[in-house]
JSON list of C-alpha atoms in Angstrom, two decimals:
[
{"chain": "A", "resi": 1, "resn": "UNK", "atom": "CA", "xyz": [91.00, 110.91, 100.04]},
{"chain": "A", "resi": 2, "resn": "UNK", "atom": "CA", "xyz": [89.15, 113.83, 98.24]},
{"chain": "A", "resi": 3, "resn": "UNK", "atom": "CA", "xyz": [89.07, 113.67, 94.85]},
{"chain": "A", "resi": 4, "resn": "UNK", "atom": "CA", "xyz": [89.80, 116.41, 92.01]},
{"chain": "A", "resi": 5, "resn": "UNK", "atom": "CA", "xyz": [88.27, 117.25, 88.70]},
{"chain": "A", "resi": 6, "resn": "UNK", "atom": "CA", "xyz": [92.00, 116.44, 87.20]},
{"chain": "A", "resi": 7, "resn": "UNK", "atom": "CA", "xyz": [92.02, 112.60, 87.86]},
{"chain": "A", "resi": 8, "resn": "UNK", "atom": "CA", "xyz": [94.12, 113.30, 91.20]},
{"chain": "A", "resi": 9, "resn": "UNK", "atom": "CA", "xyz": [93.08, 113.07, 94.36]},
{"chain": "A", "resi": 10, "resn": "UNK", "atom": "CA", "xyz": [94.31, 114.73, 97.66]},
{"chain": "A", "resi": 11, "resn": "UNK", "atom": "CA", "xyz": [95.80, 112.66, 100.64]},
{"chain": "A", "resi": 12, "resn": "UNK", "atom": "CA", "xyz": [93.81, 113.22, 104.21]},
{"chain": "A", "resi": 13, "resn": "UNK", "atom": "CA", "xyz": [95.94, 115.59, 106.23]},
{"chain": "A", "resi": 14, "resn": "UNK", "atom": "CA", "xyz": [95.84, 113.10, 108.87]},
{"chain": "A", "resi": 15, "resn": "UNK", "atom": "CA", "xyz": [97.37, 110.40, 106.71]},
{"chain": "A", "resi": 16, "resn": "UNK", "atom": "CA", "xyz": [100.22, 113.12, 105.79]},
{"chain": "A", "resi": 17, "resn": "UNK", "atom": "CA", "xyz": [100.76, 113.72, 109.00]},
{"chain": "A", "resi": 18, "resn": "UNK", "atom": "CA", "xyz": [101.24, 109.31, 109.38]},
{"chain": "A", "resi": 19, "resn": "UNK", "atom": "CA", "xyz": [103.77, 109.43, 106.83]},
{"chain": "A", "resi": 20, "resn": "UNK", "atom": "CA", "xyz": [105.63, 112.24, 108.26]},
{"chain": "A", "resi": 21, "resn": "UNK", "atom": "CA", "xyz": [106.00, 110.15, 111.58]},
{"chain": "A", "resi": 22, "resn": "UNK", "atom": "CA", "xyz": [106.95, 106.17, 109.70]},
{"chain": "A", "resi": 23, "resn": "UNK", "atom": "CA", "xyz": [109.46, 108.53, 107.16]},
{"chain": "A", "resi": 24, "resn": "UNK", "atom": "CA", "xyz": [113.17, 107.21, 107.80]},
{"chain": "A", "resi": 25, "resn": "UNK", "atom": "CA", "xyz": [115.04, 109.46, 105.66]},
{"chain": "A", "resi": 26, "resn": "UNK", "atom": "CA", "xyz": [113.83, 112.24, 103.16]},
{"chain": "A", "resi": 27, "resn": "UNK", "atom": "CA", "xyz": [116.40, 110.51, 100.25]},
{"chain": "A", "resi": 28, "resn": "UNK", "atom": "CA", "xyz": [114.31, 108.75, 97.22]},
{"chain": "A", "resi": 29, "resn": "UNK", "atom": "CA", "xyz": [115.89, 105.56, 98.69]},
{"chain": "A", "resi": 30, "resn": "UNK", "atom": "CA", "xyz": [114.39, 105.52, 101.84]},
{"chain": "A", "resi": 31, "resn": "UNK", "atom": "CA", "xyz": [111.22, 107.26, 100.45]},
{"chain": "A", "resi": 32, "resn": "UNK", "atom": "CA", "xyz": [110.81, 104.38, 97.98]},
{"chain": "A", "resi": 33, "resn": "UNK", "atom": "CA", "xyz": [111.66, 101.63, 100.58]},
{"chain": "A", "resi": 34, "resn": "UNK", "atom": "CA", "xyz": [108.97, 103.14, 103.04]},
{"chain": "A", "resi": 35, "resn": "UNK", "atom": "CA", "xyz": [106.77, 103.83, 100.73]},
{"chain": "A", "resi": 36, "resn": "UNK", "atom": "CA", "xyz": [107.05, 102.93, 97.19]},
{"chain": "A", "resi": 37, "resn": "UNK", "atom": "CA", "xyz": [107.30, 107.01, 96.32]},
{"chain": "A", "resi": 38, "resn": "UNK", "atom": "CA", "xyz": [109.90, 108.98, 94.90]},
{"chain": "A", "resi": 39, "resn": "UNK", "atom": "CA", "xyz": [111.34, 112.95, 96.69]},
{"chain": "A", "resi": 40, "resn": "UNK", "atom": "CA", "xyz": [109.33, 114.54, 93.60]},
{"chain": "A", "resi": 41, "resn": "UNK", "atom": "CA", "xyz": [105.69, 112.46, 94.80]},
{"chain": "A", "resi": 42, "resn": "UNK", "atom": "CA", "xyz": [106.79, 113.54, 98.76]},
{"chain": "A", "resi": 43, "resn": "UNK", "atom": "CA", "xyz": [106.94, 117.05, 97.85]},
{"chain": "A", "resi": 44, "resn": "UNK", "atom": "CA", "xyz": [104.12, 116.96, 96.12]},
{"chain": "A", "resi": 45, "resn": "UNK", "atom": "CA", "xyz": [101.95, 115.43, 98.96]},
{"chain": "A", "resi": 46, "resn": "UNK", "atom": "CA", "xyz": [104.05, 117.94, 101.81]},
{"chain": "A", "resi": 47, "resn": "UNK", "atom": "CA", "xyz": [102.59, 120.75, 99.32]},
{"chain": "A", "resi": 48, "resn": "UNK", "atom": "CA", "xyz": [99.21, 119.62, 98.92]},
{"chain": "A", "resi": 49, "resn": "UNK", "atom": "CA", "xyz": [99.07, 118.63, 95.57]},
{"chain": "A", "resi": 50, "resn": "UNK", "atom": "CA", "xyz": [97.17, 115.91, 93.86]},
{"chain": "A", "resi": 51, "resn": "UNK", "atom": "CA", "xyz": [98.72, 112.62, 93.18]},
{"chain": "A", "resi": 52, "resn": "UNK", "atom": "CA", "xyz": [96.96, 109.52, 91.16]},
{"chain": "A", "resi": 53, "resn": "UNK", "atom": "CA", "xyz": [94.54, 107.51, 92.70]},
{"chain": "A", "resi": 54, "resn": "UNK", "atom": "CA", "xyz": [96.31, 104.26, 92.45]},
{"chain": "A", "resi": 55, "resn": "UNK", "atom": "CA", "xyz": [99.43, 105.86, 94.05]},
{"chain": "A", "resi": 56, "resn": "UNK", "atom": "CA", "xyz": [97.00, 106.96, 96.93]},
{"chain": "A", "resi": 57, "resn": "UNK", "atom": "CA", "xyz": [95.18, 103.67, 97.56]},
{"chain": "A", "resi": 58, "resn": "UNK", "atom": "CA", "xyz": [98.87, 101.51, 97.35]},
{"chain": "A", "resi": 59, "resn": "UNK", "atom": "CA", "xyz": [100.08, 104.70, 100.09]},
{"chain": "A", "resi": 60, "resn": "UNK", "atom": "CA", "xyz": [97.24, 104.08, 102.22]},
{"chain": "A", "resi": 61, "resn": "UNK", "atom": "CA", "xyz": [97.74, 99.86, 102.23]},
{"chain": "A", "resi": 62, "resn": "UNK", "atom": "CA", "xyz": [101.95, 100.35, 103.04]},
{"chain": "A", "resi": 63, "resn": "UNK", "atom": "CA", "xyz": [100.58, 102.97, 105.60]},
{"chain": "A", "resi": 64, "resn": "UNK", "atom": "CA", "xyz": [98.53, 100.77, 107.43]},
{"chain": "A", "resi": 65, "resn": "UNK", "atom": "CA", "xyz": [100.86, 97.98, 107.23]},
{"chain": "A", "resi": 66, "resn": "UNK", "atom": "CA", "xyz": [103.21, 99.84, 109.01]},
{"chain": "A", "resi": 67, "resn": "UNK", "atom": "CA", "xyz": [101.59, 101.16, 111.46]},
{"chain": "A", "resi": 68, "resn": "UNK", "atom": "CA", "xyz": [100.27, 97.54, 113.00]},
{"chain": "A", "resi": 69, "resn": "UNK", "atom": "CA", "xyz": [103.90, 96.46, 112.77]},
{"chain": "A", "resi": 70, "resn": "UNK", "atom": "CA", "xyz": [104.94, 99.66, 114.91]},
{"chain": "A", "resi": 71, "resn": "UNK", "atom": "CA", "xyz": [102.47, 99.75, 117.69]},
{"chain": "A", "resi": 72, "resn": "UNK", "atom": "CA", "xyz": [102.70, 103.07, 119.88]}
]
């Protein structure tokens, strides 16, 4: 996470890239079922923009969790 002078910080590409792969639908249901996040926070991270720390710490536990329960 990199963090900005406006209390946001910026998701690692990498872990964008993660999400982009676990994502089962692009609706605010299945957004918030995967991942606790609503369309409007998706597009935000798919455009590069800052979201709140918090939002980026809980994205990066549901992240991991998910990808030990789907092993490649």
């Amino acid at each position: 996470m990199q963090q900005n002078n406006s209390n946001g910080v910026h998701l690692e590409e990498e872990m964008i890239l993660q999400m982009q792969r676990l994502v089962a639908g692009r609706t605010d249901e299945a957004l918030n079922a995967r991942f606790g996040i609503s369309y409007n926070t998706w597009r935000k991270l798919l455009a590069g923009q800052p979201i709140r720390p918090s939002l980026a710490d809980r994205l990066k536990g549901r992240i991991a969790a998910l990808e030990a329960s789907n092993p490649r």
